[in-house]
PDB file of C-alpha atoms in Angstrom:
ATOM      1  CA  THR A1237     121.057  47.374 108.523  1.00 71.00           C
ATOM      2  CA  LEU A1238     117.301  47.312 108.116  1.00 70.00           C
ATOM      3  CA  THR A1239     115.295  47.258 111.340  1.00 66.00           C
ATOM      4  CA  LEU A1240     111.622  46.312 111.143  1.00 65.00           C
ATOM      5  CA  PHE A1241     109.002  47.029 113.781  1.00 57.00           C
ATOM      6  CA  PRO A1242     105.304  46.125 113.755  1.00 58.00           C
ATOM      7  CA  TYR A1243     103.073  49.052 112.742  1.00 58.00           C
ATOM      8  CA  THR A1244     101.497  48.968 116.190  1.00 62.00           C
ATOM      9  CA  THR A1245     104.809  49.407 118.025  1.00 77.00           C
ATOM     10  CA  LEU A1246     104.813  52.655 119.999  1.00 85.00           C
ATOM     11  CA  PHE A1247     107.803  54.399 121.576  1.00 89.00           C
ATOM     12  CA  ARG A1248     108.067  57.011 124.333  1.00 93.00           C
ATOM     13  CA  SER A1249     111.653  58.025 123.566  1.00 95.00           C
ATOM     14  CA  LEU A1250     114.374  58.021 120.955  1.00 96.00           C
ATOM     15  CA  SER A1251     118.069  58.677 120.630  1.00 96.00           C
ATOM     16  CA  ALA A1252     119.649  60.421 117.649  1.00 97.00           C
ATOM     17  CA  GLN A1253     123.071  61.454 116.408  1.00 97.00           C
ATOM     18  CA  ASP A1254     124.610  63.261 113.418  1.00 97.00           C
ATOM     19  CA  ALA A1255     122.648  66.312 114.530  1.00 96.00           C
ATOM     20  CA  SER A1256     122.428  69.408 112.381  1.00 96.00           C
ATOM     21  CA  TRP A1257     121.155  72.594 114.050  1.00 96.00           C
ATOM     22  CA  CYS A1258     119.818  75.613 112.131  1.00 97.00           C
ATOM     23  CA  ALA A1259     121.455  78.030 114.589  1.00 96.00           C
ATOM     24  CA  GLY A1260     124.798  76.220 114.349  1.00 95.00           C
ATOM     25  CA  HIS A1261     124.496  74.815 117.893  1.00 93.00           C
ATOM     26  CA  ALA A1262     122.078  72.667 119.844  1.00 94.00           C
ATOM     27  CA  PRO A1263     119.135  74.386 121.527  1.00 96.00           C
ATOM     28  CA  ALA A1264     118.949  74.436 125.307  1.00 97.00           C
ATOM     29  CA  PRO A1265     117.564  71.308 126.953  1.00 97.00           C
ATOM     30  CA  GLY A1266     113.828  71.602 127.486  1.00 97.00           C
ATOM     31  CA  ARG A1267     110.370  71.140 126.043  1.00 98.00           C
ATOM     32  CA  TYR A1268     109.846  71.322 122.301  1.00 98.00           C
ATOM     33  CA  ALA A1269     107.942  69.447 119.589  1.00 98.00           C
ATOM     34  CA  ALA A1270     109.300  66.857 117.189  1.00 97.00           C
ATOM     35  CA  LYS A1271     108.369  64.872 114.103  1.00 95.00           C
ATOM     36  CA  THR A1272     109.680  61.474 113.094  1.00 93.00           C
ATOM     37  CA  ARG A1273     107.674  61.445 109.838  1.00 87.00           C
ATOM     38  CA  TYR A1274     107.117  64.227 107.297  1.00 85.00           C
ATOM     39  CA  ARG A1275     103.321  64.528 107.572  1.00 86.00           C
ATOM     40  CA  GLN A1276     103.145  63.640 111.241  1.00 87.00           C
ATOM     41  CA  GLN A1277     101.586  66.014 113.743  1.00 91.00           C
ATOM     42  CA  ASP A1278     104.030  67.782 116.053  1.00 94.00           C
ATOM     43  CA  ALA A1279     104.584  65.685 119.179  1.00 96.00           C
ATOM     44  CA  ALA A1280     105.417  67.306 122.507  1.00 97.00           C
ATOM     45  CA  CYS A1281     108.793  66.155 123.784  1.00 97.00           C
ATOM     46  CA  THR A1282     111.701  66.960 126.060  1.00 98.00           C
ATOM     47  CA  LEU A1283     115.169  67.400 124.542  1.00 98.00           C
ATOM     48  CA  THR A1284     118.216  66.123 126.411  1.00 97.00           C
ATOM     49  CA  PRO A1285     121.703  66.491 124.893  1.00 94.00           C
ATOM     50  CA  THR A1286     123.866  63.359 124.944  1.00 94.00           C
ATOM     51  CA  GLU A1287     127.560  62.800 124.345  1.00 89.00           C
ATOM     52  CA  ASP A1288     127.043  61.866 120.690  1.00 90.00           C
ATOM     53  CA  GLY A1289     123.750  63.585 119.845  1.00 95.00           C
ATOM     54  CA  PHE A1290     120.471  63.994 121.686  1.00 97.00           C
ATOM     55  CA  ALA A1291     117.555  62.125 123.235  1.00 97.00           C
ATOM     56  CA  LEU A1292     113.856  62.940 123.019  1.00 98.00           C
ATOM     57  CA  ASP A1293     111.269  61.822 125.553  1.00 97.00           C
ATOM     58  CA  PHE A1294     107.708  62.134 124.264  1.00 96.00           C
ATOM     59  CA  ALA A1295     104.659  63.116 126.312  1.00 94.00           C
ATOM     60  CA  GLN A1296     102.649  60.496 124.370  1.00 94.00           C
ATOM     61  CA  ALA A1297     103.903  57.295 122.754  1.00 92.00           C
ATOM     62  CA  GLN A1298     104.783  57.661 119.053  1.00 91.00           C
ATOM     63  CA  TRP A1299     104.586  55.206 116.158  1.00 84.00           C
ATOM     64  CA  ALA A1300     107.099  54.928 113.327  1.00 79.00           C
ATOM     65  CA  VAL A1301     110.171  55.814 115.398  1.00 89.00           C
ATOM     66  CA  THR A1302     112.581  54.076 113.026  1.00 90.00           C
ATOM     67  CA  PRO A1303     116.391  53.952 113.180  1.00 93.00           C
ATOM     68  CA  GLY A1304     117.888  55.634 110.113  1.00 94.00           C
ATOM     69  CA  GLN A1305     115.003  58.103 109.751  1.00 94.00           C
ATOM     70  CA  SER A1306     115.190  61.722 110.893  1.00 95.00           C
ATOM     71  CA  ALA A1307     113.883  63.270 114.089  1.00 96.00           C
ATOM     72  CA  VAL A1308     113.206  66.980 113.490  1.00 97.00           C
ATOM     73  CA  LEU A1309     112.827  69.391 116.403  1.00 97.00           C
ATOM     74  CA  TYR A1310     110.591  72.486 116.435  1.00 97.00           C
ATOM     75  CA  ASP A1311     109.981  75.443 118.724  1.00 97.00           C
ATOM     76  CA  GLY A1312     106.490  76.413 117.638  1.00 96.00           C
ATOM     77  CA  GLU A1313     106.682  77.012 113.874  1.00 95.00           C
ATOM     78  CA  VAL A1314     110.485  77.371 113.910  1.00 97.00           C
ATOM     79  CA  CYS A1315     112.545  74.376 112.787  1.00 97.00           C
ATOM     80  CA  LEU A1316     115.541  74.025 115.118  1.00 98.00           C
ATOM     81  CA  GLY A1317     117.191  71.104 113.300  1.00 97.00           C
ATOM     82  CA  GLY A1318     117.392  67.409 113.946  1.00 97.00           C
ATOM     83  CA  GLY A1319     119.363  64.217 113.679  1.00 97.00           C
ATOM     84  CA  VAL A1320     119.319  60.604 112.566  1.00 97.00           C
ATOM     85  CA  ILE A1321     117.386  58.230 114.827  1.00 96.00           C
ATOM     86  CA  THR A1322     119.687  55.542 116.223  1.00 96.00           C
ATOM     87  CA  GLY A1323     117.359  53.790 118.644  1.00 89.00           C
ATOM     88  CA  GLN A1324     114.635  54.023 121.217  1.00 78.00           C
TER      89      GLN A1324
END
């Protein structure tokens, strides 16, 4: 399924599943940074585990939060892992 959103659409949160964590397990809930696009600046967010993946709530609204793309989580310069965006 292809989901299209106007370029100007901004989102404050996302949900993701099919997570893969570098440490082999999800990090503790809390404040981190995330990217939803490769060259995007890190965006401050709060991680919340869910039954089938995780949710991110962003401090500032983000563009290009697109189902099927990856959300990658960072703790400073350290990549923690990520998952496939399923919705907002």
